[in-house]
Amino acid sequence: MASIKFCLECSNMLYPRVNSEHRRLMFACRNCHYEEIADNNCVFRHEVLHTPSEQTMVVTDLGTDPTLPRTTEVPCPKCNGSLAVYFQSQSRHADTRMTLYYVCCNTKCQHRWQS
């Protein structure tokens, strides 16, 4: 399927139009009266490209990293531990909100979650 169709008579772009009498999708020229039946009923296709979730680059002993800030205000949802380290997402996209990533400091748990 070509993404843009052109008029065979005047070479202008063809636009989708519904022929309600015959209930068909047509492509019509706005300059001359050229029309052709659409070979495909898809007029517009929006492909959403999903990017993988942000890589947090979590190392195994993050809870023991002395450079990361710690909090006792956000308990671990898995073990209910009171101490967790946290860090901010490193995303530089303007359309993404700030995300905080948490890692439980309990050495037996080390659960990771985000706000």
GROMACS .gro file of N, CA and C in nm:
model
  345
    1MET      N    1   0.084  -0.117   0.000
    1MET     CA    2   0.000   0.000   0.000
    1MET      C    3   0.089   0.123   0.000
    2ALA      N    4   0.071   0.208  -0.099
    2ALA     CA    5   0.146   0.332  -0.104
    2ALA      C    6   0.094   0.428   0.003
    3SER      N    7   0.183   0.503   0.061
    3SER     CA    8   0.140   0.592   0.169
    3SER      C    9   0.068   0.715   0.115
    4ILE      N   10   0.108   0.764  -0.003
    4ILE     CA   11   0.042   0.879  -0.065
    4ILE      C   12   0.009   0.842  -0.208
    5LYS      N   13  -0.114   0.870  -0.247
    5LYS     CA   14  -0.156   0.842  -0.385
    5LYS      C   15  -0.167   0.974  -0.461
    6PHE      N   16  -0.139   0.968  -0.591
    6PHE     CA   17  -0.143   1.089  -0.673
    6PHE      C   18  -0.237   1.070  -0.790
    7CYS      N   19  -0.294   1.181  -0.833
    7CYS     CA   20  -0.389   1.182  -0.945
    7CYS      C   21  -0.317   1.146  -1.074
    8LEU      N   22  -0.379   1.060  -1.154
    8LEU     CA   23  -0.319   1.020  -1.281
    8LEU      C   24  -0.337   1.127  -1.388
    9GLU      N   25  -0.428   1.222  -1.366
    9GLU     CA   26  -0.454   1.325  -1.467
    9GLU      C   27  -0.373   1.453  -1.441
   10CYS      N   28  -0.370   1.499  -1.314
   10CYS     CA   29  -0.303   1.628  -1.288
   10CYS      C   30  -0.188   1.617  -1.188
   11SER      N   31  -0.160   1.499  -1.137
   11SER     CA   32  -0.049   1.470  -1.047
   11SER      C   33  -0.060   1.534  -0.909
   12ASN      N   34  -0.179   1.582  -0.872
   12ASN     CA   35  -0.200   1.631  -0.737
   12ASN      C   36  -0.228   1.514  -0.643
   13MET      N   37  -0.220   1.539  -0.515
   13MET     CA   38  -0.242   1.434  -0.417
   13MET      C   39  -0.389   1.395  -0.410
   14LEU      N   40  -0.415   1.265  -0.395
   14LEU     CA   41  -0.551   1.215  -0.379
   14LEU      C   42  -0.584   1.205  -0.231
   15TYR      N   43  -0.709   1.237  -0.197
   15TYR     CA   44  -0.755   1.236  -0.059
   15TYR      C   45  -0.865   1.132  -0.043
   16PRO      N   46  -0.873   1.066   0.073
   16PRO     CA   47  -0.979   0.968   0.094
   16PRO      C   48  -1.116   1.035   0.099
   17ARG      N   49  -1.214   0.969   0.041
   17ARG     CA   50  -1.351   1.020   0.038
   17ARG      C   51  -1.444   0.900   0.037
   18VAL      N   52  -1.558   0.913   0.103
   18VAL     CA   53  -1.655   0.805   0.108
   18VAL      C   54  -1.759   0.827   0.000
   19ASN      N   55  -1.781   0.726  -0.081
   19ASN     CA   56  -1.890   0.729  -0.179
   19ASN      C   57  -2.009   0.664  -0.109
   20SER      N   58  -2.097   0.749  -0.052
   20SER     CA   59  -2.207   0.695   0.028
   20SER      C   60  -2.312   0.625  -0.056
   21GLU      N   61  -2.323   0.657  -0.183
   21GLU     CA   62  -2.420   0.590  -0.270
   21GLU      C   63  -2.386   0.442  -0.287
   22HIS      N   64  -2.258   0.414  -0.311
   22HIS     CA   65  -2.213   0.275  -0.329
   22HIS      C   66  -2.147   0.217  -0.204
   23ARG      N   67  -2.137   0.300  -0.098
   23ARG     CA   68  -2.075   0.260   0.028
   23ARG      C   69  -1.934   0.207   0.006
   24ARG      N   70  -1.852   0.290  -0.058
   24ARG     CA   71  -1.714   0.253  -0.089
   24ARG      C   72  -1.620   0.364  -0.047
   25LEU      N   73  -1.499   0.324  -0.019
   25LEU     CA   74  -1.394   0.421   0.007
   25LEU      C   75  -1.327   0.454  -0.125
   26MET      N   76  -1.316   0.582  -0.153
   26MET     CA   77  -1.256   0.628  -0.278
   26MET      C   78  -1.138   0.719  -0.246
   27PHE      N   79  -1.053   0.739  -0.343
   27PHE     CA   80  -0.952   0.842  -0.337
   27PHE      C   81  -0.985   0.941  -0.448
   28ALA      N   82  -0.998   1.069  -0.412
   28ALA     CA   83  -1.041   1.170  -0.507
   28ALA      C   84  -0.943   1.286  -0.511
   29CYS      N   85  -0.931   1.343  -0.629
   29CYS     CA   86  -0.848   1.461  -0.648
   29CYS      C   87  -0.930   1.585  -0.617
   30ARG      N   88  -0.872   1.681  -0.548
   30ARG     CA   89  -0.943   1.805  -0.515
   30ARG      C   90  -0.928   1.910  -0.626
   31ASN      N   91  -0.842   1.883  -0.723
   31ASN     CA   92  -0.818   1.977  -0.831
   31ASN      C   93  -0.905   1.946  -0.953
   32CYS      N   94  -0.901   1.824  -0.999
   32CYS     CA   95  -0.986   1.780  -1.109
   32CYS      C   96  -1.088   1.682  -1.051
   33HIS      N   97  -1.162   1.613  -1.130
   33HIS     CA   98  -1.266   1.523  -1.079
   33HIS      C   99  -1.226   1.376  -1.088
   34TYR      N  100  -1.095   1.350  -1.086
   34TYR     CA  101  -1.047   1.213  -1.093
   34TYR      C  102  -1.077   1.141  -0.961
   35GLU      N  103  -1.122   1.014  -0.971
   35GLU     CA  104  -1.148   0.929  -0.855
   35GLU      C  105  -1.102   0.788  -0.885
   36GLU      N  106  -1.062   0.720  -0.782
   36GLU     CA  107  -1.032   0.577  -0.796
   36GLU      C  108  -1.075   0.505  -0.669
   37ILE      N  109  -1.112   0.379  -0.687
   37ILE     CA  110  -1.156   0.298  -0.574
   37ILE      C  111  -1.034   0.260  -0.491
   38ALA      N  112  -1.047   0.272  -0.361
   38ALA     CA  113  -0.936   0.237  -0.272
   38ALA      C  114  -0.914   0.088  -0.275
   39ASP      N  115  -0.790   0.047  -0.288
   39ASP     CA  116  -0.757  -0.096  -0.288
   39ASP      C  117  -0.745  -0.152  -0.148
   40ASN      N  118  -0.744  -0.063  -0.048
   40ASN     CA  119  -0.733  -0.105   0.091
   40ASN      C  120  -0.819  -0.010   0.174
   41ASN      N  121  -0.893  -0.061   0.271
   41ASN     CA  122  -0.979   0.023   0.352
   41ASN      C  123  -0.905   0.096   0.464
   42CYS      N  124  -0.778   0.077   0.473
   42CYS     CA  125  -0.698   0.144   0.576
   42CYS      C  126  -0.656   0.281   0.521
   43VAL      N  127  -0.708   0.387   0.583
   43VAL     CA  128  -0.675   0.523   0.540
   43VAL      C  129  -0.555   0.575   0.616
   44PHE      N  130  -0.548   0.544   0.744
   44PHE     CA  131  -0.441   0.594   0.829
   44PHE      C  132  -0.399   0.483   0.924
   45ARG      N  133  -0.271   0.466   0.939
   45ARG     CA  134  -0.220   0.365   1.031
   45ARG      C  135  -0.124   0.432   1.128
   46HIS      N  136  -0.157   0.422   1.255
   46HIS     CA  137  -0.074   0.482   1.359
   46HIS      C  138   0.002   0.370   1.430
   47GLU      N  139   0.131   0.365   1.409
   47GLU     CA  140   0.213   0.262   1.472
   47GLU      C  141   0.277   0.321   1.597
   48VAL      N  142   0.249   0.259   1.710
   48VAL     CA  143   0.305   0.303   1.836
   48VAL      C  144   0.428   0.218   1.863
   49LEU      N  145   0.540   0.285   1.878
   49LEU     CA  146   0.664   0.215   1.907
   49LEU      C  147   0.687   0.221   2.057
   50HIS      N  148   0.691   0.106   2.119
   50HIS     CA  149   0.713   0.099   2.263
   50HIS      C  150   0.862   0.086   2.290
   51THR      N  151   0.910   0.173   2.376
   51THR     CA  152   1.049   0.162   2.417
   51THR      C  153   1.052   0.085   2.549
   52PRO      N  154   1.152   0.006   2.569
   52PRO     CA  155   1.159  -0.069   2.695
   52PRO      C  156   1.162   0.026   2.813
   53SER      N  157   1.111  -0.022   2.923
   53SER     CA  158   1.110   0.060   3.045
   53SER      C  159   1.252   0.102   3.079
   54GLU      N  160   1.260   0.213   3.141
   54GLU     CA  161   1.391   0.270   3.170
   54GLU      C  162   1.478   0.172   3.247
   55GLN      N  163   1.600   0.164   3.205
   55GLN     CA  164   1.696   0.075   3.270
   55GLN      C  165   1.742   0.139   3.401
   56THR      N  166   1.722   0.071   3.511
   56THR     CA  167   1.761   0.129   3.640
   56THR      C  168   1.906   0.098   3.675
   57MET      N  169   1.968   0.007   3.608
   57MET     CA  170   2.108  -0.028   3.631
   57MET      C  171   2.133  -0.055   3.779
   58VAL      N  172   2.051  -0.140   3.837
   58VAL     CA  173   2.063  -0.172   3.979
   58VAL      C  174   2.170  -0.278   3.998
   59VAL      N  175   2.265  -0.249   4.085
   59VAL     CA  176   2.365  -0.348   4.121
   59VAL      C  177   2.316  -0.423   4.243
   60THR      N  178   2.376  -0.536   4.271
   60THR     CA  179   2.324  -0.623   4.376
   60THR      C  180   2.335  -0.564   4.516
   61ASP      N  181   2.437  -0.487   4.545
   61ASP     CA  182   2.455  -0.434   4.680
   61ASP      C  183   2.421  -0.285   4.687
   62LEU      N  184   2.313  -0.245   4.626
   62LEU     CA  185   2.273  -0.106   4.623
   62LEU      C  186   2.237  -0.055   4.763
   63GLY      N  187   2.183  -0.141   4.845
   63GLY     CA  188   2.144  -0.102   4.981
   63GLY      C  189   2.261  -0.062   5.067
   64THR      N  190   2.382  -0.106   5.033
   64THR     CA  191   2.501  -0.073   5.112
   64THR      C  192   2.580   0.044   5.052
   65ASP      N  193   2.531   0.102   4.944
   65ASP     CA  194   2.600   0.214   4.880
   65ASP      C  195   2.588   0.339   4.969
   66PRO      N  196   2.698   0.390   5.022
   66PRO     CA  197   2.690   0.505   5.114
   66PRO      C  198   2.659   0.637   5.045
   67THR      N  199   2.669   0.642   4.914
   67THR     CA  200   2.645   0.768   4.843
   67THR      C  201   2.497   0.793   4.815
   68LEU      N  202   2.413   0.691   4.827
   68LEU     CA  203   2.270   0.707   4.799
   68LEU      C  204   2.195   0.753   4.923
   69PRO      N  205   2.096   0.841   4.905
   69PRO     CA  206   2.017   0.884   5.020
   69PRO      C  207   1.927   0.772   5.070
   70ARG      N  208   1.893   0.778   5.197
   70ARG     CA  209   1.810   0.676   5.261
   70ARG      C  210   1.684   0.741   5.315
   71THR      N  211   1.579   0.660   5.325
   71THR     CA  212   1.454   0.710   5.380
   71THR      C  213   1.390   0.603   5.469
   72THR      N  214   1.321   0.651   5.571
   72THR     CA  215   1.241   0.562   5.657
   72THR      C  216   1.092   0.592   5.640
   73GLU      N  217   1.061   0.685   5.549
   73GLU     CA  218   0.922   0.726   5.528
   73GLU      C  219   0.846   0.639   5.429
   74VAL      N  220   0.919   0.559   5.350
   74VAL     CA  221   0.854   0.473   5.249
   74VAL      C  222   0.889   0.329   5.283
   75PRO      N  223   0.799   0.256   5.348
   75PRO     CA  224   0.830   0.117   5.384
   75PRO      C  225   0.830   0.026   5.261
   76CYS      N  226   0.904  -0.082   5.271
   76CYS     CA  227   0.911  -0.180   5.163
   76CYS      C  228   0.774  -0.250   5.150
   77PRO      N  229   0.717  -0.256   5.029
   77PRO     CA  230   0.588  -0.321   5.013
   77PRO      C  231   0.596  -0.474   5.024
   78LYS      N  232   0.716  -0.529   5.015
   78LYS     CA  233   0.731  -0.675   5.021
   78LYS      C  234   0.752  -0.725   5.163
   79CYS      N  235   0.850  -0.667   5.235
   79CYS     CA  236   0.883  -0.717   5.369
   79CYS      C  237   0.846  -0.619   5.480
   80ASN      N  238   0.794  -0.502   5.441
   80ASN     CA  239   0.756  -0.396   5.534
   80ASN      C  240   0.878  -0.341   5.610
   81GLY      N  241   0.997  -0.355   5.549
   81GLY     CA  242   1.119  -0.299   5.608
   81GLY      C  243   1.111  -0.148   5.611
   82SER      N  244   1.172  -0.088   5.712
   82SER     CA  245   1.157   0.056   5.731
   82SER      C  246   1.265   0.139   5.662
   83LEU      N  247   1.372   0.078   5.616
   83LEU     CA  248   1.482   0.155   5.557
   83LEU      C  249   1.497   0.119   5.410
   84ALA      N  250   1.508   0.222   5.324
   84ALA     CA  251   1.527   0.200   5.181
   84ALA      C  252   1.616   0.309   5.124
   85VAL      N  253   1.696   0.276   5.025
   85VAL     CA  254   1.770   0.378   4.951
   85VAL      C  255   1.684   0.416   4.830
   86TYR      N  256   1.706   0.537   4.780
   86TYR     CA  257   1.629   0.580   4.664
   86TYR      C  258   1.716   0.664   4.573
   87PHE      N  259   1.677   0.668   4.446
   87PHE     CA  260   1.746   0.751   4.348
   87PHE      C  261   1.645   0.792   4.241
   88GLN      N  262   1.677   0.898   4.171
   88GLN     CA  263   1.589   0.955   4.069
   88GLN      C  264   1.618   0.892   3.934
   89SER      N  265   1.515   0.886   3.849
   89SER     CA  266   1.535   0.833   3.715
   89SER      C  267   1.629   0.925   3.638
   90GLN      N  268   1.704   0.867   3.546
   90GLN     CA  269   1.800   0.943   3.468
   90GLN      C  270   1.745   0.981   3.331
   91SER      N  271   1.614   0.970   3.313
   91SER     CA  272   1.553   1.001   3.184
   91SER      C  273   1.564   1.149   3.155
   92ARG      N  274   1.599   1.181   3.032
   92ARG     CA  275   1.612   1.321   2.991
   92ARG      C  276   1.498   1.363   2.898
   93HIS      N  277   1.396   1.278   2.884
   93HIS     CA  278   1.283   1.311   2.797
   93HIS      C  279   1.197   1.417   2.864
   94ALA      N  280   1.152   1.513   2.786
   94ALA     CA  281   1.070   1.621   2.842
   94ALA      C  282   0.930   1.574   2.878
   95ASP      N  283   0.883   1.468   2.812
   95ASP     CA  284   0.745   1.423   2.835
   95ASP      C  285   0.733   1.318   2.945
   96THR      N  286   0.842   1.284   3.012
   96THR     CA  287   0.834   1.186   3.121
   96THR      C  288   0.844   1.256   3.255
   97ARG      N  289   0.767   1.207   3.349
   97ARG     CA  290   0.770   1.266   3.482
   97ARG      C  291   0.886   1.208   3.561
   98MET      N  292   0.923   1.275   3.668
   98MET     CA  293   1.031   1.228   3.752
   98MET      C  294   0.986   1.101   3.825
   99THR      N  295   1.068   1.000   3.823
   99THR     CA  296   1.039   0.874   3.890
   99THR      C  297   1.145   0.848   3.994
  100LEU      N  298   1.102   0.810   4.113
  100LEU     CA  299   1.195   0.770   4.218
  100LEU      C  300   1.197   0.618   4.226
  101TYR      N  301   1.315   0.562   4.228
  101TYR     CA  302   1.333   0.419   4.242
  101TYR      C  303   1.381   0.391   4.384
  102TYR      N  304   1.323   0.289   4.445
  102TYR     CA  305   1.356   0.251   4.582
  102TYR      C  306   1.412   0.109   4.584
  103VAL      N  307   1.505   0.084   4.677
  103VAL     CA  308   1.559  -0.050   4.700
  103VAL      C  309   1.560  -0.072   4.850
  104CYS      N  310   1.501  -0.183   4.893
  104CYS     CA  311   1.494  -0.217   5.034
  104CYS      C  312   1.635  -0.246   5.087
  105CYS      N  313   1.666  -0.193   5.204
  105CYS     CA  314   1.798  -0.215   5.264
  105CYS      C  315   1.809  -0.346   5.340
  106ASN      N  316   1.699  -0.417   5.357
  106ASN     CA  317   1.703  -0.548   5.422
  106ASN      C  318   1.781  -0.642   5.330
  107THR      N  319   1.893  -0.698   5.379
  107THR     CA  320   1.981  -0.779   5.294
  107THR      C  321   1.914  -0.907   5.245
  108LYS      N  322   1.812  -0.954   5.315
  108LYS     CA  323   1.741  -1.074   5.271
  108LYS      C  324   1.630  -1.042   5.171
  109CYS      N  325   1.590  -0.917   5.163
  109CYS     CA  326   1.480  -0.878   5.075
  109CYS      C  327   1.530  -0.812   4.946
  110GLN      N  328   1.592  -0.695   4.958
  110GLN     CA  329   1.643  -0.615   4.846
  110GLN      C  330   1.540  -0.595   4.735
  111HIS      N  331   1.414  -0.582   4.774
  111HIS     CA  332   1.305  -0.560   4.678
  111HIS      C  333   1.322  -0.422   4.611
  112ARG      N  334   1.289  -0.412   4.482
  112ARG     CA  335   1.298  -0.286   4.409
  112ARG      C  336   1.159  -0.244   4.367
  113TRP      N  337   1.127  -0.115   4.385
  113TRP     CA  338   0.998  -0.062   4.342
  113TRP      C  339   1.017   0.085   4.306
  114GLN      N  340   0.914   0.142   4.247
  114GLN     CA  341   0.922   0.283   4.206
  114GLN      C  342   0.798   0.358   4.250
  115SER      N  343   0.812   0.489   4.258
  115SER     CA  344   0.698   0.572   4.301
  115SER      C  345   0.616   0.616   4.181
   0.00000   0.00000   0.00000
